[in-house]
Amino acid sequence: MRVSKNIEELIPYQPGKPIKEVERELGVKECIKLASNENPFGTSPKALQAVTALLSNANRYPEGGCFYLKQKLAKYLGVAENSLVFGNGSNEIIELLIRTFVQPGEEVLYFDPSFAVYPIIAKAADRDFRGVPLRKDTFEMNPDDLLAAIQPQTKVIFLTTPNNPVGNYIPRADLEKIILGTPQHIIIAVDEAYIEYATEPECQSVIDLVATHENVIVLRTFSKAYGLSGYRIGYSVSSPQVADYLNRVRQPFNVNLLAQTAAEAALDDDEFLAVTLNGNSAGMNCITNHLRELGISWVPSQANFILIDARGNGADVFQGLLREGVIVRHIPHPMIRDYIRVTIGTAAENKTFLTKFEQVLRTLGRL
Ligand SMILES: Cc1ncc(COP(=O)(O)O)c(C=O)c1O
């Protein structure tokens, strides 16, 4: 069977290991998963109720353009309805952006490391891609480095803030500098998958800049703070023109009925969002306080995960934790090889992680 060179060479995205797989393969019981930046506090009860009520209506296709959700979200965000596009997760919007706007010979640009999906989708579409390295040691996403990297063939720039897998962010002033310094034919996609968790005043959404900058598009998701990872729904806010092009390319019923319904109900569930955000702050404090006591460093995070110093190759700590039934993430990128990325869990999960982490570090002679 013949495929094109880019597909032959494509290394697919490696998701966090599923709990059942680890339990099956390693024979461990009651595994906890802190590997995919999911919401450990469950799903909004309102979303659950709404979805349960329509389970028997799935013989009909869903609203093609998420009509009711679009109305509701537009009001919620204070944006025009024709600026919104919905996707099967924000992953789909990333794919739509690359397929819609990047022609052969043009390239996708992003800070490196950031979300691994950007280069994978570019590669799958046989488009060029290039990472602008984060500043060494500080992991800063420096605006001048990015602006200097722009080339005539650059077409879409992804800016991830807060940044996965590091947890840091691009301050508002730096985002404005990048937006103002970028030629207007280049699409700037600001990926705000974790923005709801941010507490630093300078870690801000740029949705307000979409109205005045036709080339700026903000990507958001219901997978994280809204707890709907399994339903698969995300969206973008952009100029109506960009939204129109994306809507032409997307499949007619790309967001399923349950996802649309769950998202609509989740927008009404302030209580669940508050439980999530408060739980995340408490968990972040618990973990960082404990790390401080142990003398272990970490990268300050504005998200629902944290990059922790593994005091040597993080792969060993990842494996050690796996054997103890704790699934975290080691990202095989040279800049963060000696770290593990850990999703903030429930209070009990955080406690288990800290106990096992300390144990694994001692076993490895790193503590
Ligand atoms: C930075 C970033 N963007 C986008 C996504 C994709 O989210 P989803 O497709 O679930 O909406 C993720 C998920 O981990 C992410 O970390």
mmCIF file of C-alpha atoms and ligand atoms in Angstrom:
data_model
loop_
_atom_site.group_PDB
_atom_site.id
_atom_site.type_symbol
_atom_site.label_atom_id
_atom_site.label_comp_id
_atom_site.label_asym_id
_atom_site.label_seq_id
_atom_site.Cartn_x
_atom_site.Cartn_y
_atom_site.Cartn_z
ATOM 1 C CA MET A 1 0.000 0.000 0.000
ATOM 2 C CA ARG A 2 1.392 3.395 -0.986
ATOM 3 C CA VAL A 3 0.901 6.599 0.951
ATOM 4 C CA SER A 4 2.519 10.013 0.596
ATOM 5 C CA LYS A 5 5.888 10.625 2.272
ATOM 6 C CA ASN A 6 4.409 12.896 4.950
ATOM 7 C CA ILE A 7 1.974 10.165 6.069
ATOM 8 C CA GLU A 8 4.689 7.507 5.978
ATOM 9 C CA GLU A 9 6.804 9.688 8.290
ATOM 10 C CA LEU A 10 3.952 10.827 10.538
ATOM 11 C CA ILE A 11 4.364 10.015 14.225
ATOM 12 C CA PRO A 12 0.861 10.158 15.708
ATOM 13 C CA TYR A 13 -0.065 12.052 18.875
ATOM 14 C CA GLN A 14 0.631 10.036 22.014
ATOM 15 C CA PRO A 15 -2.276 10.516 24.416
ATOM 16 C CA GLY A 16 -1.937 10.000 28.172
ATOM 17 C CA LYS A 17 -2.172 6.319 29.070
ATOM 18 C CA PRO A 18 -5.739 5.194 29.855
ATOM 19 C CA ILE A 19 -6.361 3.935 33.424
ATOM 20 C CA LYS A 20 -7.717 0.548 32.291
ATOM 21 C CA GLU A 21 -4.669 -0.053 30.065
ATOM 22 C CA VAL A 22 -2.227 0.548 32.917
ATOM 23 C CA GLU A 23 -4.258 -1.605 35.312
ATOM 24 C CA ARG A 24 -4.405 -4.395 32.732
ATOM 25 C CA GLU A 25 -0.761 -4.251 31.673
ATOM 26 C CA LEU A 26 0.963 -3.606 35.002
ATOM 27 C CA GLY A 27 -1.483 -5.459 37.226
ATOM 28 C CA VAL A 28 -1.931 -2.415 39.490
ATOM 29 C CA LYS A 29 -5.259 -1.558 41.096
ATOM 30 C CA GLU A 30 -7.024 1.765 41.577
ATOM 31 C CA CYS A 31 -4.826 3.708 39.246
ATOM 32 C CA ILE A 32 -5.095 7.468 39.155
ATOM 33 C CA LYS A 33 -4.637 9.446 35.960
ATOM 34 C CA LEU A 34 -3.030 12.877 36.111
ATOM 35 C CA ALA A 35 -1.808 12.781 32.535
ATOM 36 C CA SER A 36 -4.209 14.529 30.166
ATOM 37 C CA ASN A 37 -5.177 17.769 31.900
ATOM 38 C CA GLU A 38 -8.755 16.590 32.266
ATOM 39 C CA ASN A 39 -11.143 17.899 34.891
ATOM 40 C CA PRO A 40 -10.828 15.691 37.999
ATOM 41 C CA PHE A 41 -14.068 17.058 39.465
ATOM 42 C CA GLY A 42 -16.273 15.273 36.964
ATOM 43 C CA THR A 43 -18.902 16.698 34.643
ATOM 44 C CA SER A 44 -21.333 19.519 35.323
ATOM 45 C CA PRO A 45 -24.486 18.002 36.871
ATOM 46 C CA LYS A 46 -26.556 20.341 34.695
ATOM 47 C CA ALA A 47 -24.844 19.021 31.551
ATOM 48 C CA LEU A 48 -25.442 15.468 32.687
ATOM 49 C CA GLN A 49 -29.131 16.134 33.254
ATOM 50 C CA ALA A 50 -29.563 17.824 29.872
ATOM 51 C CA VAL A 51 -27.817 15.023 28.010
ATOM 52 C CA THR A 52 -29.765 12.287 29.794
ATOM 53 C CA ALA A 53 -33.022 13.969 28.812
ATOM 54 C CA LEU A 54 -32.305 13.722 25.090
ATOM 55 C CA LEU A 55 -30.679 10.315 24.793
ATOM 56 C CA SER A 56 -33.703 8.994 22.907
ATOM 57 C CA ASN A 57 -33.624 11.829 20.320
ATOM 58 C CA ALA A 58 -30.481 10.758 18.538
ATOM 59 C CA ASN A 59 -32.290 9.488 15.443
ATOM 60 C CA ARG A 60 -32.153 13.085 14.118
ATOM 61 C CA TYR A 61 -29.049 14.945 12.991
ATOM 62 C CA PRO A 62 -27.874 17.690 15.331
ATOM 63 C CA GLU A 63 -27.984 21.412 14.496
ATOM 64 C CA GLY A 64 -25.310 21.755 11.789
ATOM 65 C CA GLY A 65 -23.913 25.063 13.025
ATOM 66 C CA CYS A 66 -24.705 24.596 16.749
ATOM 67 C CA PHE A 67 -27.530 27.193 16.410
ATOM 68 C CA TYR A 68 -28.743 27.318 20.038
ATOM 69 C CA LEU A 69 -25.312 26.922 21.580
ATOM 70 C CA LYS A 70 -24.023 29.676 19.312
ATOM 71 C CA GLN A 71 -26.770 32.054 20.481
ATOM 72 C CA LYS A 72 -26.040 31.306 24.095
ATOM 73 C CA LEU A 73 -22.253 31.453 23.860
ATOM 74 C CA ALA A 74 -22.335 34.706 21.863
ATOM 75 C CA LYS A 75 -24.307 36.335 24.699
ATOM 76 C CA TYR A 76 -22.064 34.757 27.337
ATOM 77 C CA LEU A 77 -18.877 36.060 25.686
ATOM 78 C CA GLY A 78 -20.351 39.327 24.382
ATOM 79 C CA VAL A 79 -19.369 38.557 20.778
ATOM 80 C CA ALA A 80 -21.303 38.378 17.501
ATOM 81 C CA GLU A 81 -22.865 35.020 16.633
ATOM 82 C CA ASN A 82 -21.168 35.009 13.229
ATOM 83 C CA SER A 83 -17.754 35.150 14.911
ATOM 84 C CA LEU A 84 -18.162 31.654 16.428
ATOM 85 C CA VAL A 85 -17.237 28.291 14.911
ATOM 86 C CA PHE A 86 -17.601 24.997 16.804
ATOM 87 C CA GLY A 87 -15.459 21.913 16.446
ATOM 88 C CA ASN A 88 -15.189 18.311 17.582
ATOM 89 C CA GLY A 89 -12.822 19.567 20.272
ATOM 90 C CA SER A 90 -10.605 22.592 19.634
ATOM 91 C CA ASN A 91 -8.322 20.037 17.963
ATOM 92 C CA GLU A 92 -10.701 20.121 15.022
ATOM 93 C CA ILE A 93 -10.491 23.919 14.814
ATOM 94 C CA ILE A 94 -6.680 23.616 14.684
ATOM 95 C CA GLU A 95 -7.058 21.198 11.802
ATOM 96 C CA LEU A 96 -9.619 23.401 10.032
ATOM 97 C CA LEU A 97 -7.322 26.411 10.342
ATOM 98 C CA ILE A 98 -4.408 24.606 8.746
ATOM 99 C CA ARG A 99 -6.514 23.043 6.002
ATOM 100 C CA THR A 100 -8.299 26.295 5.235
ATOM 101 C CA PHE A 101 -5.467 28.807 5.307
ATOM 102 C CA VAL A 102 -2.109 27.115 4.752
ATOM 103 C CA GLN A 103 -1.330 26.508 1.070
ATOM 104 C CA PRO A 104 1.448 24.223 -0.212
ATOM 105 C CA GLY A 105 4.781 25.968 0.405
ATOM 106 C CA GLU A 106 3.398 28.012 3.341
ATOM 107 C CA GLU A 107 4.176 27.221 6.959
ATOM 108 C CA VAL A 108 2.779 26.974 10.473
ATOM 109 C CA LEU A 109 4.784 28.660 13.255
ATOM 110 C CA TYR A 110 4.553 28.104 17.043
ATOM 111 C CA PHE A 111 6.651 28.278 20.188
ATOM 112 C CA ASP A 112 8.446 25.030 20.926
ATOM 113 C CA PRO A 113 7.592 23.161 23.054
ATOM 114 C CA SER A 114 3.899 23.923 23.009
ATOM 115 C CA PHE A 115 0.870 21.819 22.065
ATOM 116 C CA ALA A 116 2.168 18.799 20.130
ATOM 117 C CA VAL A 117 -0.866 18.688 17.869
ATOM 118 C CA TYR A 118 0.084 21.755 15.735
ATOM 119 C CA PRO A 119 3.049 20.115 13.952
ATOM 120 C CA ILE A 120 1.281 16.749 13.751
ATOM 121 C CA ILE A 121 -1.701 18.252 11.919
ATOM 122 C CA ALA A 122 0.581 20.323 9.680
ATOM 123 C CA LYS A 123 2.557 17.201 8.822
ATOM 124 C CA ALA A 124 -0.612 15.200 8.131
ATOM 125 C CA ALA A 125 -1.709 17.951 5.732
ATOM 126 C CA ASP A 126 1.753 17.944 4.146
ATOM 127 C CA ARG A 127 2.385 21.548 5.173
ATOM 128 C CA ASP A 128 5.611 22.982 6.564
ATOM 129 C CA PHE A 129 5.935 23.817 10.260
ATOM 130 C CA ARG A 130 8.568 25.422 12.445
ATOM 131 C CA GLY A 131 9.014 25.867 16.190
ATOM 132 C CA VAL A 132 10.481 28.985 17.782
ATOM 133 C CA PRO A 133 12.371 27.719 20.842
ATOM 134 C CA LEU A 134 11.256 28.904 24.251
ATOM 135 C CA ARG A 135 13.999 30.805 26.056
ATOM 136 C CA LYS A 136 16.336 28.364 27.767
ATOM 137 C CA ASP A 137 15.885 27.940 31.547
ATOM 138 C CA THR A 138 13.038 30.472 31.888
ATOM 139 C CA PHE A 139 10.806 28.864 29.199
ATOM 140 C CA GLU A 140 9.770 32.392 28.252
ATOM 141 C CA MET A 141 7.788 32.766 25.008
ATOM 142 C CA ASN A 142 9.665 35.843 23.894
ATOM 143 C CA PRO A 143 7.710 38.090 21.485
ATOM 144 C CA ASP A 144 10.833 39.375 19.692
ATOM 145 C CA ASP A 145 12.011 35.799 19.045
ATOM 146 C CA LEU A 146 8.669 35.007 17.454
ATOM 147 C CA LEU A 147 8.489 38.176 15.359
ATOM 148 C CA ALA A 148 12.058 37.612 14.130
ATOM 149 C CA ALA A 149 11.138 34.076 13.051
ATOM 150 C CA ILE A 150 8.318 35.167 10.740
ATOM 151 C CA GLN A 151 9.140 34.516 7.069
ATOM 152 C CA PRO A 152 7.323 35.355 3.834
ATOM 153 C CA GLN A 153 5.885 31.831 3.786
ATOM 154 C CA THR A 154 4.552 31.975 7.378
ATOM 155 C CA LYS A 155 0.761 31.709 7.251
ATOM 156 C CA VAL A 156 -0.640 30.588 10.620
ATOM 157 C CA ILE A 157 0.952 31.261 14.022
ATOM 158 C CA PHE A 158 -0.225 29.343 17.099
ATOM 159 C CA LEU A 159 0.304 31.066 20.447
ATOM 160 C CA THR A 160 -0.565 28.872 23.420
ATOM 161 C CA THR A 161 -1.325 30.757 26.598
ATOM 162 C CA PRO A 162 -1.275 29.298 29.184
ATOM 163 C CA ASN A 163 1.210 27.057 27.423
ATOM 164 C CA ASN A 164 0.862 23.275 27.405
ATOM 165 C CA PRO A 165 3.128 21.520 28.512
ATOM 166 C CA VAL A 166 4.912 24.252 30.480
ATOM 167 C CA GLY A 167 2.043 26.043 32.245
ATOM 168 C CA ASN A 168 3.481 29.538 31.780
ATOM 169 C CA TYR A 169 1.803 32.281 29.751
ATOM 170 C CA ILE A 170 2.329 35.132 27.315
ATOM 171 C CA PRO A 171 1.602 38.404 29.134
ATOM 172 C CA ARG A 172 -1.038 40.629 27.530
ATOM 173 C CA ALA A 173 1.511 43.283 26.510
ATOM 174 C CA ASP A 174 3.624 40.656 24.694
ATOM 175 C CA LEU A 175 0.564 39.279 22.908
ATOM 176 C CA GLU A 176 -0.294 42.801 21.745
ATOM 177 C CA LYS A 177 3.270 43.304 20.570
ATOM 178 C CA ILE A 178 3.115 40.090 18.523
ATOM 179 C CA ILE A 179 -0.284 40.962 17.062
ATOM 180 C CA LEU A 180 0.788 44.489 16.099
ATOM 181 C CA GLY A 181 4.131 43.320 14.687
ATOM 182 C CA THR A 182 2.739 40.497 12.536
ATOM 183 C CA PRO A 183 1.785 41.157 8.894
ATOM 184 C CA GLN A 184 -1.991 41.091 8.566
ATOM 185 C CA HIS A 185 -2.163 38.289 6.002
ATOM 186 C CA ILE A 186 -0.905 35.902 8.712
ATOM 187 C CA ILE A 187 -3.516 34.258 10.941
ATOM 188 C CA ILE A 188 -2.638 34.473 14.662
ATOM 189 C CA ALA A 189 -4.410 31.680 16.540
ATOM 190 C CA VAL A 190 -4.309 32.257 20.278
ATOM 191 C CA ASP A 191 -4.990 28.897 21.927
ATOM 192 C CA GLU A 192 -6.677 29.650 25.259
ATOM 193 C CA ALA A 193 -7.563 26.045 26.198
ATOM 194 C CA TYR A 194 -6.640 26.700 29.859
ATOM 195 C CA ILE A 195 -7.488 30.408 30.193
ATOM 196 C CA GLU A 196 -10.337 29.840 32.673
ATOM 197 C CA TYR A 197 -7.784 28.671 35.261
ATOM 198 C CA ALA A 198 -5.568 31.767 34.984
ATOM 199 C CA THR A 199 -5.237 33.972 38.049
ATOM 200 C CA GLU A 200 -2.339 36.284 37.102
ATOM 201 C CA PRO A 201 -3.713 39.683 35.998
ATOM 202 C CA GLU A 202 -1.454 39.712 32.919
ATOM 203 C CA CYS A 203 -2.626 36.274 31.779
ATOM 204 C CA GLN A 204 -5.637 37.509 29.856
ATOM 205 C CA SER A 205 -7.848 36.427 27.001
ATOM 206 C CA VAL A 206 -7.535 38.406 23.775
ATOM 207 C CA ILE A 207 -11.117 37.793 22.637
ATOM 208 C CA ASP A 208 -11.620 41.570 22.835
ATOM 209 C CA LEU A 209 -8.940 42.066 20.134
ATOM 210 C CA VAL A 210 -10.775 39.920 17.592
ATOM 211 C CA ALA A 211 -13.169 42.770 16.733
ATOM 212 C CA THR A 212 -10.314 45.055 15.677
ATOM 213 C CA HIS A 213 -7.876 42.505 14.206
ATOM 214 C CA GLU A 214 -9.302 40.440 11.369
ATOM 215 C CA ASN A 215 -6.370 38.004 11.482
ATOM 216 C CA VAL A 216 -6.691 37.108 15.186
ATOM 217 C CA ILE A 217 -8.621 33.959 16.159
ATOM 218 C CA VAL A 218 -9.029 32.662 19.702
ATOM 219 C CA LEU A 219 -9.380 28.919 20.319
ATOM 220 C CA ARG A 220 -11.287 27.688 23.362
ATOM 221 C CA THR A 221 -12.491 24.336 24.637
ATOM 222 C CA PHE A 222 -15.130 22.795 26.883
ATOM 223 C CA SER A 223 -12.686 19.935 27.625
ATOM 224 C CA LYS A 224 -10.885 21.455 30.587
ATOM 225 C CA ALA A 225 -12.635 23.788 33.054
ATOM 226 C CA TYR A 226 -16.075 22.665 31.819
ATOM 227 C CA GLY A 227 -15.260 18.975 32.256
ATOM 228 C CA LEU A 228 -16.504 17.787 28.857
ATOM 229 C CA SER A 229 -13.346 16.161 27.383
ATOM 230 C CA GLY A 230 -15.199 12.988 26.472
ATOM 231 C CA TYR A 231 -17.978 14.801 24.622
ATOM 232 C CA ARG A 232 -15.501 16.570 22.291
ATOM 233 C CA ILE A 233 -16.415 20.208 21.817
ATOM 234 C CA GLY A 234 -14.381 23.368 21.360
ATOM 235 C CA TYR A 235 -14.842 26.623 19.482
ATOM 236 C CA SER A 236 -13.169 29.634 17.969
ATOM 237 C CA VAL A 237 -13.871 33.352 18.097
ATOM 238 C CA SER A 238 -12.698 35.240 15.026
ATOM 239 C CA SER A 239 -13.695 37.822 12.455
ATOM 240 C CA PRO A 240 -16.870 36.811 10.591
ATOM 241 C CA GLN A 241 -14.789 36.386 7.441
ATOM 242 C CA VAL A 242 -12.403 33.848 9.003
ATOM 243 C CA ALA A 243 -15.379 32.084 10.638
ATOM 244 C CA ASP A 244 -17.135 31.896 7.271
ATOM 245 C CA TYR A 245 -14.138 30.205 5.625
ATOM 246 C CA LEU A 246 -13.815 27.685 8.473
ATOM 247 C CA ASN A 247 -17.535 26.931 8.294
ATOM 248 C CA ARG A 248 -17.203 26.189 4.576
ATOM 249 C CA VAL A 249 -14.499 23.588 5.240
ATOM 250 C CA ARG A 250 -15.897 21.833 8.315
ATOM 251 C CA GLN A 251 -18.146 18.789 7.996
ATOM 252 C CA PRO A 252 -21.882 19.550 8.092
ATOM 253 C CA PHE A 253 -22.534 17.852 11.473
ATOM 254 C CA ASN A 254 -19.085 18.038 13.024
ATOM 255 C CA VAL A 255 -20.326 18.538 16.599
ATOM 256 C CA ASN A 256 -22.633 15.798 17.845
ATOM 257 C CA LEU A 257 -25.952 16.285 19.580
ATOM 258 C CA LEU A 258 -24.776 15.287 23.054
ATOM 259 C CA ALA A 259 -21.750 17.600 22.905
ATOM 260 C CA GLN A 260 -23.847 20.612 21.857
ATOM 261 C CA THR A 261 -26.415 19.930 24.566
ATOM 262 C CA ALA A 262 -23.826 19.330 27.269
ATOM 263 C CA ALA A 263 -21.964 22.526 26.396
ATOM 264 C CA GLU A 264 -25.151 24.606 26.435
ATOM 265 C CA ALA A 265 -26.043 23.348 29.906
ATOM 266 C CA ALA A 266 -22.471 23.657 31.194
ATOM 267 C CA LEU A 267 -22.514 27.377 30.373
ATOM 268 C CA ASP A 268 -25.318 27.740 32.942
ATOM 269 C CA ASP A 269 -23.454 25.828 35.621
ATOM 270 C CA ASP A 270 -21.514 28.551 37.449
ATOM 271 C CA GLU A 271 -21.453 26.365 40.520
ATOM 272 C CA PHE A 272 -19.560 23.539 38.805
ATOM 273 C CA LEU A 273 -17.110 25.997 37.258
ATOM 274 C CA ALA A 274 -16.453 27.496 40.701
ATOM 275 C CA VAL A 275 -15.895 24.034 42.236
ATOM 276 C CA THR A 276 -13.443 23.299 39.422
ATOM 277 C CA LEU A 277 -11.467 26.526 39.678
ATOM 278 C CA ASN A 278 -11.361 26.551 43.489
ATOM 279 C CA GLY A 279 -10.388 22.880 43.540
ATOM 280 C CA ASN A 280 -7.621 23.544 41.052
ATOM 281 C CA SER A 281 -6.205 26.458 43.062
ATOM 282 C CA ALA A 282 -6.305 24.422 46.262
ATOM 283 C CA GLY A 283 -4.637 21.469 44.524
ATOM 284 C CA MET A 284 -1.973 23.671 42.963
ATOM 285 C CA ASN A 285 -1.205 25.165 46.395
ATOM 286 C CA CYS A 286 -1.087 21.758 48.039
ATOM 287 C CA ILE A 287 1.339 20.382 45.443
ATOM 288 C CA THR A 288 3.627 23.426 45.308
ATOM 289 C CA ASN A 289 3.756 23.715 49.116
ATOM 290 C CA HIS A 290 4.817 20.097 49.356
ATOM 291 C CA LEU A 291 7.404 20.466 46.574
ATOM 292 C CA ARG A 292 8.825 23.500 48.363
ATOM 293 C CA GLU A 293 9.200 21.448 51.545
ATOM 294 C CA LEU A 294 11.035 18.760 49.569
ATOM 295 C CA GLY A 295 13.238 21.377 47.860
ATOM 296 C CA ILE A 296 12.033 20.376 44.400
ATOM 297 C CA SER A 297 11.477 23.041 41.789
ATOM 298 C CA TRP A 298 8.613 23.498 39.345
ATOM 299 C CA VAL A 299 7.508 25.958 36.697
ATOM 300 C CA PRO A 300 4.821 28.357 38.009
ATOM 301 C CA SER A 301 1.600 27.422 36.215
ATOM 302 C CA GLN A 302 -1.553 29.274 35.198
ATOM 303 C CA ALA A 303 -3.248 26.071 34.088
ATOM 304 C CA ASN A 304 -4.598 22.829 35.581
ATOM 305 C CA PHE A 305 -1.236 21.070 35.368
ATOM 306 C CA ILE A 306 2.292 21.670 36.515
ATOM 307 C CA LEU A 307 5.735 20.894 35.107
ATOM 308 C CA ILE A 308 7.866 19.461 37.908
ATOM 309 C CA ASP A 309 11.635 18.961 38.026
ATOM 310 C CA ALA A 310 12.382 15.216 38.008
ATOM 311 C CA ARG A 311 16.055 15.752 38.984
ATOM 312 C CA GLY A 312 17.223 13.682 36.021
ATOM 313 C CA ASN A 313 15.463 12.010 33.123
ATOM 314 C CA GLY A 314 11.723 12.375 33.721
ATOM 315 C CA ALA A 315 11.080 9.102 31.876
ATOM 316 C CA ASP A 316 12.383 7.151 34.892
ATOM 317 C CA VAL A 317 10.087 8.988 37.271
ATOM 318 C CA PHE A 318 7.190 8.513 34.852
ATOM 319 C CA GLN A 319 7.849 4.731 34.761
ATOM 320 C CA GLY A 320 8.315 4.544 38.523
ATOM 321 C CA LEU A 321 5.013 6.324 39.123
ATOM 322 C CA LEU A 322 3.273 4.127 36.567
ATOM 323 C CA ARG A 323 4.314 1.027 38.496
ATOM 324 C CA GLU A 324 2.752 2.646 41.572
ATOM 325 C CA GLY A 325 -0.503 3.235 39.694
ATOM 326 C CA VAL A 326 -0.036 6.969 39.104
ATOM 327 C CA ILE A 327 -0.182 8.036 35.451
ATOM 328 C CA VAL A 328 1.535 11.342 34.702
ATOM 329 C CA ARG A 329 3.214 12.541 31.527
ATOM 330 C CA HIS A 330 6.800 12.655 30.384
ATOM 331 C CA ILE A 331 7.262 14.658 27.214
ATOM 332 C CA PRO A 332 10.296 13.531 25.232
ATOM 333 C CA HIS A 333 11.349 17.034 24.222
ATOM 334 C CA PRO A 334 15.012 17.912 24.884
ATOM 335 C CA MET A 335 14.115 21.133 26.693
ATOM 336 C CA ILE A 336 11.868 19.404 29.244
ATOM 337 C CA ARG A 337 13.404 15.925 29.298
ATOM 338 C CA ASP A 338 14.143 16.248 33.017
ATOM 339 C CA TYR A 339 10.580 17.126 34.001
ATOM 340 C CA ILE A 340 7.245 15.420 34.399
ATOM 341 C CA ARG A 341 3.924 17.105 33.669
ATOM 342 C CA VAL A 342 1.268 16.439 36.277
ATOM 343 C CA THR A 343 -2.420 17.346 36.046
ATOM 344 C CA ILE A 344 -3.843 18.782 39.264
ATOM 345 C CA GLY A 345 -6.232 16.168 40.639
ATOM 346 C CA THR A 346 -8.725 15.908 43.474
ATOM 347 C CA ALA A 347 -7.364 16.451 46.993
ATOM 348 C CA ALA A 348 -7.007 12.672 47.449
ATOM 349 C CA GLU A 349 -5.290 12.188 44.080
ATOM 350 C CA ASN A 350 -2.827 15.005 44.775
ATOM 351 C CA LYS A 351 -1.961 13.435 48.102
ATOM 352 C CA THR A 352 -1.384 10.024 46.504
ATOM 353 C CA PHE A 353 0.745 11.590 43.789
ATOM 354 C CA LEU A 354 2.920 13.434 46.305
ATOM 355 C CA THR A 355 3.472 10.328 48.427
ATOM 356 C CA LYS A 356 4.375 8.173 45.428
ATOM 357 C CA PHE A 357 6.495 10.884 43.790
ATOM 358 C CA GLU A 358 8.601 11.257 46.908
ATOM 359 C CA GLN A 359 8.920 7.467 47.140
ATOM 360 C CA VAL A 360 9.986 7.120 43.493
ATOM 361 C CA LEU A 361 12.555 9.927 43.790
ATOM 362 C CA ARG A 362 14.040 8.261 46.883
ATOM 363 C CA THR A 363 14.187 4.900 45.095
ATOM 364 C CA LEU A 364 16.021 6.562 42.207
ATOM 365 C CA GLY A 365 18.425 8.235 44.652
ATOM 366 C CA ARG A 366 17.270 11.695 43.607
ATOM 367 C CA LEU A 367 16.091 12.765 47.051
HETATM 368 C C1 LIG B 1 -3.135 23.828 24.364
HETATM 369 C C2 LIG B 1 -4.238 22.906 23.971
HETATM 370 N N1 LIG B 1 -5.015 23.247 22.950
HETATM 371 C C3 LIG B 1 -6.026 22.464 22.561
HETATM 372 C C4 LIG B 1 -6.286 21.273 23.200
HETATM 373 C C5 LIG B 1 -7.357 20.402 22.621
HETATM 374 O O1 LIG B 1 -8.469 20.318 23.370
HETATM 375 P P1 LIG B 1 -9.804 19.673 22.816
HETATM 376 O O2 LIG B 1 -9.595 19.145 21.441
HETATM 377 O O3 LIG B 1 -10.161 18.625 23.791
HETATM 378 O O4 LIG B 1 -10.792 20.824 22.801
HETATM 379 C C6 LIG B 1 -5.513 20.873 24.276
HETATM 380 C C7 LIG B 1 -5.775 19.596 24.959
HETATM 381 O O5 LIG B 1 -5.039 19.076 25.724
HETATM 382 C C8 LIG B 1 -4.445 21.711 24.672
HETATM 383 O O6 LIG B 1 -3.631 21.358 25.670
#
